[in-house]
Structures are given as structure tokens and as C-alpha cells.
XYZ file of C-alpha atoms in Angstrom:
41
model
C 0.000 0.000 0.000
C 1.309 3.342 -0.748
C 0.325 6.828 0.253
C -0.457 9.594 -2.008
C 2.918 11.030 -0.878
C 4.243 7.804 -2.857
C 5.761 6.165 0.124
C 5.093 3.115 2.261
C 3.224 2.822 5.324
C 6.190 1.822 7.214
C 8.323 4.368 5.896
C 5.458 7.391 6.494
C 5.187 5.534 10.227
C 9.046 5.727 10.769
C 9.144 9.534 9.794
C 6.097 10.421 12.110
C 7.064 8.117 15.073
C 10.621 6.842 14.947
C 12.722 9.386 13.226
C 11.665 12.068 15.534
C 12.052 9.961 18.808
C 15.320 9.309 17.546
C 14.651 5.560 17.888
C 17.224 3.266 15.801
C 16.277 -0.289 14.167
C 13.029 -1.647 12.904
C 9.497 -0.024 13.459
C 7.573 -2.903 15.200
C 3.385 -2.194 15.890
C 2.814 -5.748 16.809
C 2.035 -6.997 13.278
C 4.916 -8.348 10.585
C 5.435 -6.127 7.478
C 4.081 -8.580 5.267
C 0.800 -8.974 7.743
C 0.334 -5.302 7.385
C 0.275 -6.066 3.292
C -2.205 -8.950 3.406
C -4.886 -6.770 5.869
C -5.082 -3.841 3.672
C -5.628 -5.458 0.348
């Protein structure tokens, strides 16, 4: 799934969340990347 900005969910999610906590390695919610894929299509 992309957003209209053109980039992934995960990567909008890092920039909003991660980036600005200043939080290294992978974003984890609780669901695996390729869950995330399957629930929205």
C-alpha cells in the first residue's frame, strides 16, 4: 500500500514516530510487514 505522498506505510510511520524519537532499528506495531500487506488489500 502506498500513500499519495508515494511512500510506504512503514516508511510514512518511521518519519512520524521513529525518526523524531530518535529511535534506531526496525518499526515494530505488533504486526509483521508482510501482515500489514495482506490486511489492507
Amino acid at each position: 500500500m502506498l500513500h499519495a505522498s508515494g511512500k510506504k506505510l512503514q516508511e510514512i510511520l518511521e518519519e512520524a514516530f521513529i525518526r523524531p524519537l530518535n529511535i534506531d532499528g526496525e518499526l515494530y506495531i505488533g504486526i509483521p510487514p508482510g501482515m500489514i500487506c495482506s490486511l489492507l488489500h
